[in-house]
JSON list of C-alpha atoms in Angstrom, two decimals:
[
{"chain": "A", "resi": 30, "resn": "UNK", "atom": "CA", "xyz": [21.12, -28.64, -18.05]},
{"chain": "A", "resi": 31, "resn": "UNK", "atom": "CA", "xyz": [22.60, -25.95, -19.98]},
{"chain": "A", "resi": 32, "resn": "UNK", "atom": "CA", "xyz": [22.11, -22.43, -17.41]},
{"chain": "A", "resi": 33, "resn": "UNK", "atom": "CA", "xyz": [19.66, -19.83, -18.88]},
{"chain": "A", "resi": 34, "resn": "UNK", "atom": "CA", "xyz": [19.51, -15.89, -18.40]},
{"chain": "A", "resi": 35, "resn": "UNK", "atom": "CA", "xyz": [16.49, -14.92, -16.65]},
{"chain": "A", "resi": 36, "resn": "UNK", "atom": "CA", "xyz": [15.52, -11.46, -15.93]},
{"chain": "A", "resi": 37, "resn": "UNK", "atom": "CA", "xyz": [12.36, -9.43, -14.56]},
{"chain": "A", "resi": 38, "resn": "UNK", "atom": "CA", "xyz": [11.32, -7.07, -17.25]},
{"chain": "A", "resi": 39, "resn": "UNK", "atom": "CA", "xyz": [8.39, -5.43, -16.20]},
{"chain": "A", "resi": 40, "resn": "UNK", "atom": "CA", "xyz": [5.33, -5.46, -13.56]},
{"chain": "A", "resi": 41, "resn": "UNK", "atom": "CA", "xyz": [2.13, -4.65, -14.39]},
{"chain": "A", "resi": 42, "resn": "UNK", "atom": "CA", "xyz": [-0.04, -2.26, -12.52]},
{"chain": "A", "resi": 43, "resn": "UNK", "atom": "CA", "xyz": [-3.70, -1.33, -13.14]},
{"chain": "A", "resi": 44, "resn": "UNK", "atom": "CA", "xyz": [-4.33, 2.23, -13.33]},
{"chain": "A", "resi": 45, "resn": "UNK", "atom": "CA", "xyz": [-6.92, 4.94, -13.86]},
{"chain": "A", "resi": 46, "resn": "UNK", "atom": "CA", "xyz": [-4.53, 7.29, -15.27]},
{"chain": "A", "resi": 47, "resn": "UNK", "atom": "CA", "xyz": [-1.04, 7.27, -16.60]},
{"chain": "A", "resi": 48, "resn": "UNK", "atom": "CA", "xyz": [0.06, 10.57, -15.57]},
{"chain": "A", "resi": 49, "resn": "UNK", "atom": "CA", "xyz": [-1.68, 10.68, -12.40]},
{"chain": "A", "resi": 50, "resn": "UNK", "atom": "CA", "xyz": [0.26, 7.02, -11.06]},
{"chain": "A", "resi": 51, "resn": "UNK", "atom": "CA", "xyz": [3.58, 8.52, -12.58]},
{"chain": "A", "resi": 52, "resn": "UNK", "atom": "CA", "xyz": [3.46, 11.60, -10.97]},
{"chain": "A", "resi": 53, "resn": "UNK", "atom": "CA", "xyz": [3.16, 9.62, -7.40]},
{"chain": "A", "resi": 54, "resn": "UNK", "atom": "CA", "xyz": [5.43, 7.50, -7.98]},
{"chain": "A", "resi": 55, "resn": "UNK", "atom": "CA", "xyz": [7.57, 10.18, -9.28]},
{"chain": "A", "resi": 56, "resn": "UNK", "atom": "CA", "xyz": [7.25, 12.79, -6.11]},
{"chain": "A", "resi": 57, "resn": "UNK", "atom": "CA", "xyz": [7.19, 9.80, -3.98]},
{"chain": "A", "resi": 58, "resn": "UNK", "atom": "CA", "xyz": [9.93, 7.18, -5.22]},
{"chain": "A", "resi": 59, "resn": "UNK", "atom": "CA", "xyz": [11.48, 9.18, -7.93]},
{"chain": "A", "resi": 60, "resn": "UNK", "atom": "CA", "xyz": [10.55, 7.82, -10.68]},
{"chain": "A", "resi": 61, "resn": "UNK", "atom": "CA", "xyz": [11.85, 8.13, -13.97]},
{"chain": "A", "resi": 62, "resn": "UNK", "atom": "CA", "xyz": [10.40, 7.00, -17.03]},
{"chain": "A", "resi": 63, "resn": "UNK", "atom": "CA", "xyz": [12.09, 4.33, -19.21]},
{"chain": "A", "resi": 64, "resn": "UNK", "atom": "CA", "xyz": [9.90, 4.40, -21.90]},
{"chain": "A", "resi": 65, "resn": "UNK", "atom": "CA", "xyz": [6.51, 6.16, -22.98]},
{"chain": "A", "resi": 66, "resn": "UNK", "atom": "CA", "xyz": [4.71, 5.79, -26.38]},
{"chain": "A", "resi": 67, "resn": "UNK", "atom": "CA", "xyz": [1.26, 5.33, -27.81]},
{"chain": "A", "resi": 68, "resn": "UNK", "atom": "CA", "xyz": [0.84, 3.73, -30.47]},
{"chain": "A", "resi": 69, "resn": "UNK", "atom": "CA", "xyz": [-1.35, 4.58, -33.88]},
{"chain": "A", "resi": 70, "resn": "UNK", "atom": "CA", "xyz": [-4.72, 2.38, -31.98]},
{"chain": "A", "resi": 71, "resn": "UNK", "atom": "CA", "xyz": [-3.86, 4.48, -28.90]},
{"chain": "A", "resi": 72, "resn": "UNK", "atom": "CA", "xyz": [-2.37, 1.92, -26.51]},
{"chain": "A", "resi": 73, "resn": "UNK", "atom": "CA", "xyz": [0.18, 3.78, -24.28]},
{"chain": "A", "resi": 74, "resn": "UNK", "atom": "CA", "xyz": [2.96, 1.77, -23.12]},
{"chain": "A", "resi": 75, "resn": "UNK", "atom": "CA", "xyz": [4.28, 3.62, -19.72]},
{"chain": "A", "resi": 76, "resn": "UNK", "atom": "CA", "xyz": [6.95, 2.19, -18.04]},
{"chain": "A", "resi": 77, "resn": "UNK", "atom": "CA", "xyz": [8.56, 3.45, -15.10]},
{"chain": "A", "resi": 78, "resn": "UNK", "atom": "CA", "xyz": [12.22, 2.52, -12.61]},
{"chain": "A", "resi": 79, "resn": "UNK", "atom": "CA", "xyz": [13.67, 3.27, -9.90]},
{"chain": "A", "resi": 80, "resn": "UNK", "atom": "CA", "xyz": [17.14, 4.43, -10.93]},
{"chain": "A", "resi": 81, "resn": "UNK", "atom": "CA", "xyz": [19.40, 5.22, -13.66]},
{"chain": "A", "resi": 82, "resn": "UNK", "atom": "CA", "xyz": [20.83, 1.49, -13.21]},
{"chain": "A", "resi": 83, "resn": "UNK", "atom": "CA", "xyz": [17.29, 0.04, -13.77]},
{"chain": "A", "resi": 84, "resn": "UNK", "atom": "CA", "xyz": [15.88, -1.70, -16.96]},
{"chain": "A", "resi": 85, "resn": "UNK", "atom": "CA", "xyz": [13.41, -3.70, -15.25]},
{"chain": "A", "resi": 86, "resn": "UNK", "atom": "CA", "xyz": [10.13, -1.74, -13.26]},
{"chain": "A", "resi": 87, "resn": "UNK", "atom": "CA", "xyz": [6.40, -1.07, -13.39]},
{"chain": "A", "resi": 88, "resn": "UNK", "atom": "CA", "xyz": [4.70, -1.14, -16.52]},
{"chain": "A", "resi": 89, "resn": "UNK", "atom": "CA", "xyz": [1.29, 0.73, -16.10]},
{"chain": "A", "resi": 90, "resn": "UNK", "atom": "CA", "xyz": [-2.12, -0.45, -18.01]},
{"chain": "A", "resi": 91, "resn": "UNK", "atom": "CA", "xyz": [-5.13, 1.79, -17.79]},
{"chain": "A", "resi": 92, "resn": "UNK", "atom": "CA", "xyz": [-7.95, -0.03, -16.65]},
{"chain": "A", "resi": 93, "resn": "UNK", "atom": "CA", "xyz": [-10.30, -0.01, -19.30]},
{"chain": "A", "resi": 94, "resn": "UNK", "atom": "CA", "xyz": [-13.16, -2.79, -18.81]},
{"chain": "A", "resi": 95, "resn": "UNK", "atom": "CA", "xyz": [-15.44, -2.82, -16.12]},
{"chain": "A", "resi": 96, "resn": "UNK", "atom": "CA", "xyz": [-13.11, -6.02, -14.31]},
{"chain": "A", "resi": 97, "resn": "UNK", "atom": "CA", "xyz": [-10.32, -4.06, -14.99]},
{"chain": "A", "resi": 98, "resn": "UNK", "atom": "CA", "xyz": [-11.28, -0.88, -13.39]},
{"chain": "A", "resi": 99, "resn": "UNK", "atom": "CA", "xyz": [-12.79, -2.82, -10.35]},
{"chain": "A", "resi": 100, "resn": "UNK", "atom": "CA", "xyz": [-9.14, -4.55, -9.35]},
{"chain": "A", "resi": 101, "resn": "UNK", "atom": "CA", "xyz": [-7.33, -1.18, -10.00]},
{"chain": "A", "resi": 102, "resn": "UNK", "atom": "CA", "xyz": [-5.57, -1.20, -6.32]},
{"chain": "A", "resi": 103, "resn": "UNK", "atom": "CA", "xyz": [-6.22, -4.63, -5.32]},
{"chain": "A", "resi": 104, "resn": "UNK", "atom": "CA", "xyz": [-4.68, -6.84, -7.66]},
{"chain": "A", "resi": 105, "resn": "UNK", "atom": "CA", "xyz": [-2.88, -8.96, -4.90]},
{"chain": "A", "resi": 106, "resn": "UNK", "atom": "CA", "xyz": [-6.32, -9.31, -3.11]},
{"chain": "A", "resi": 107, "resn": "UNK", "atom": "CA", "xyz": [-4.30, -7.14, 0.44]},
{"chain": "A", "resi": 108, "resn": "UNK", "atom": "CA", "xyz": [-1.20, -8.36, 0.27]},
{"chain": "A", "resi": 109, "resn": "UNK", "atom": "CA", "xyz": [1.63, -6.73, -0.65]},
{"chain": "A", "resi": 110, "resn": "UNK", "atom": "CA", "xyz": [2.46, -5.38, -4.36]},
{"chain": "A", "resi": 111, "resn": "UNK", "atom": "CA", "xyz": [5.51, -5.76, -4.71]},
{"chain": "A", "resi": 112, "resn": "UNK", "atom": "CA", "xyz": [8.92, -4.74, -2.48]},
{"chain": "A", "resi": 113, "resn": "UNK", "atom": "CA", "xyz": [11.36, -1.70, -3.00]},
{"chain": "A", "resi": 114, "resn": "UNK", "atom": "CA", "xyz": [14.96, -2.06, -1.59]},
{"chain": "A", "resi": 115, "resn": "UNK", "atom": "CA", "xyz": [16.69, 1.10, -0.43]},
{"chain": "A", "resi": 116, "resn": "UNK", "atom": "CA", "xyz": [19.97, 2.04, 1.12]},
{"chain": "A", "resi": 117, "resn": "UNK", "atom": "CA", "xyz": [18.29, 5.17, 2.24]},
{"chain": "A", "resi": 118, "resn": "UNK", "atom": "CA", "xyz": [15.46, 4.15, 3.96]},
{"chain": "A", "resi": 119, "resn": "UNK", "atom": "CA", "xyz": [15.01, 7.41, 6.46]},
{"chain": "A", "resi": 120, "resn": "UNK", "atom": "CA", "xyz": [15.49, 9.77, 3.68]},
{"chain": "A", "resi": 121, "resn": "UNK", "atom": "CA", "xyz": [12.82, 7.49, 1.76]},
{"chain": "A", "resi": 122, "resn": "UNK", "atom": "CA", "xyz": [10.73, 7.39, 4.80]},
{"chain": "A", "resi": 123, "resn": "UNK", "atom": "CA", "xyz": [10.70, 11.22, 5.47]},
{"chain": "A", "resi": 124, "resn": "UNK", "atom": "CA", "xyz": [10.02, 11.50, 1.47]},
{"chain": "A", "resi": 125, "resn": "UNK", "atom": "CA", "xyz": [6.45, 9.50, 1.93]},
{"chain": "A", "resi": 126, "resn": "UNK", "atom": "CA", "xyz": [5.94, 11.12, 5.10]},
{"chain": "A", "resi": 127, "resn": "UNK", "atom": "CA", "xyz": [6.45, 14.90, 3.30]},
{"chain": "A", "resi": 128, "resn": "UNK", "atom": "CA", "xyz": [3.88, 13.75, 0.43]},
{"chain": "A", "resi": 129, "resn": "UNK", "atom": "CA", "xyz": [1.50, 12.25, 3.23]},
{"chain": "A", "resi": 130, "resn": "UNK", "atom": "CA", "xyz": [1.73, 8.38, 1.55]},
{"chain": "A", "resi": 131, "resn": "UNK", "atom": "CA", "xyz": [-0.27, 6.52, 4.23]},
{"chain": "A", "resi": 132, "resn": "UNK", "atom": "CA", "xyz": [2.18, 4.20, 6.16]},
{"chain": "A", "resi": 133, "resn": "UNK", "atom": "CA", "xyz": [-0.08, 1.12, 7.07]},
{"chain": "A", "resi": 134, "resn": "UNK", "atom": "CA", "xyz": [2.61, -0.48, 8.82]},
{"chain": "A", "resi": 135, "resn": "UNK", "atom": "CA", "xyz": [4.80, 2.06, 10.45]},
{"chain": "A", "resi": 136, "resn": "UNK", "atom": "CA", "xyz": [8.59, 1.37, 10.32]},
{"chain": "A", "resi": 137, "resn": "UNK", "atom": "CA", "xyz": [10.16, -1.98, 11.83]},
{"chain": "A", "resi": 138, "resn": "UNK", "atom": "CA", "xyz": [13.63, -3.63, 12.09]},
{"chain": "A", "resi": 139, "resn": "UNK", "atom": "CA", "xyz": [14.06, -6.99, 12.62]},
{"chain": "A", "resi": 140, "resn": "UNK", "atom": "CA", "xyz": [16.19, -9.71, 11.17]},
{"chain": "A", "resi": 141, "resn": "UNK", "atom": "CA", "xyz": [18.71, -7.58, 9.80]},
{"chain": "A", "resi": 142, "resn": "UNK", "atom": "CA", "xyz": [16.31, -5.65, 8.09]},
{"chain": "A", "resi": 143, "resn": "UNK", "atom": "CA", "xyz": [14.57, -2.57, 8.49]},
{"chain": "A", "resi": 144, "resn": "UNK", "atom": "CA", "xyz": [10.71, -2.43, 6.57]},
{"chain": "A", "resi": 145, "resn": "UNK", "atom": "CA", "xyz": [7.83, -0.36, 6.34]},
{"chain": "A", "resi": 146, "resn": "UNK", "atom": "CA", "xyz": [4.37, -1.10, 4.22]},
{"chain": "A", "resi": 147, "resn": "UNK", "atom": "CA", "xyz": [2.76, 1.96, 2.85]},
{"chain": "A", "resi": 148, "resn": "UNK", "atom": "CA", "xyz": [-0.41, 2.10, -0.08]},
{"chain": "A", "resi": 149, "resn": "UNK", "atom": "CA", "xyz": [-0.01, 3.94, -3.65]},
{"chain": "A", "resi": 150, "resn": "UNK", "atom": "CA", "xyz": [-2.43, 5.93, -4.58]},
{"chain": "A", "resi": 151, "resn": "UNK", "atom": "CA", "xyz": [-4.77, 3.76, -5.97]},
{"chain": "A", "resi": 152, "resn": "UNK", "atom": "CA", "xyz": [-4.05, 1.41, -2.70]},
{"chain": "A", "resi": 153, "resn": "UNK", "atom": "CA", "xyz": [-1.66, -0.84, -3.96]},
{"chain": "A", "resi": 154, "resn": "UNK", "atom": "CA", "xyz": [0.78, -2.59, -0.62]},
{"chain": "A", "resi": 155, "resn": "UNK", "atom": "CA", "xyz": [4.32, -1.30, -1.53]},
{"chain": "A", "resi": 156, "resn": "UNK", "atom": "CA", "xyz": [7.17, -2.91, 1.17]},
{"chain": "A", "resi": 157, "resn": "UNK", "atom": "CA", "xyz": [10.30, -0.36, 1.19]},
{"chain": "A", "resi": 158, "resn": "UNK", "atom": "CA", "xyz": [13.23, -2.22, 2.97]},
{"chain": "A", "resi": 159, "resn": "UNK", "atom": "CA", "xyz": [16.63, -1.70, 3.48]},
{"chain": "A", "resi": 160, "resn": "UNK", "atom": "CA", "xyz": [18.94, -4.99, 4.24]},
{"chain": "A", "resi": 161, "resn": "UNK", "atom": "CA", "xyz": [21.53, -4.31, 6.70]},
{"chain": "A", "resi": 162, "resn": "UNK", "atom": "CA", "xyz": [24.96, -5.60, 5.27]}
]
């Protein structure tokens, strides 16, 4: 078999409001914005990384049915969202702390790693890590 290219392009998260989710994950993660458009029907297409390096990251959709707005926060049914990988993991840890993120599972290393789990605002899991080399 002839190898393929395969790469994540975006994640979606449910949201109640665009600016509101990037501004916390702005002040919280920094954030940037990769791209940001509405179209002519008014779709917005928000999508977010996590460094200059990044094309991949977190595309947000508004919540706009009833189902929709009901699984804003929980779409992985309490487990985690998805996992962010740091090489600064105190100065990301004070950065949460400073913004008052609520750190469900306080920090932890183990295995080489050290982890902490900590909600969104919306209450979305979010692991930040940092892999010891």
């Amino acid at each position: 078999m002839d190898s393929m290219k395969l790469s994540l392009g975006r994640m979606v998260i449910l949201v109640h409001d665009y600016d509101q989710a990037f501004r916390f994950y702005e002040k919280t993660l920094n954030a940037r914005k990769l791209y940001d458009m509405t179209t002519d029907s008014g779709q917005r297409y928000l999508h977010i990384a996590f460094s200059d390096q990044d094309t991949a990251g977190i595309w947000f959709l508004k919540a706009t049915s009833p189902t929709q707005q009901a699984n804003v926060g929980r779409q992985t049914q309490g487990q985690p969202t998805f996992v962010l990988y740091t090489d600064s993991f105190n100065q990301l840890h004070q950065q949460l702390q400073q913004h008052n993120v609520q750190i469900i599972r306080p920090p932890v290393t183990d295995a080489g790693a050290t982890f902490l789990h900590f909600l969104d605002l919306y209450g979305n899991e979010i692991v930040l890590a940092q892999i010891e080399h």
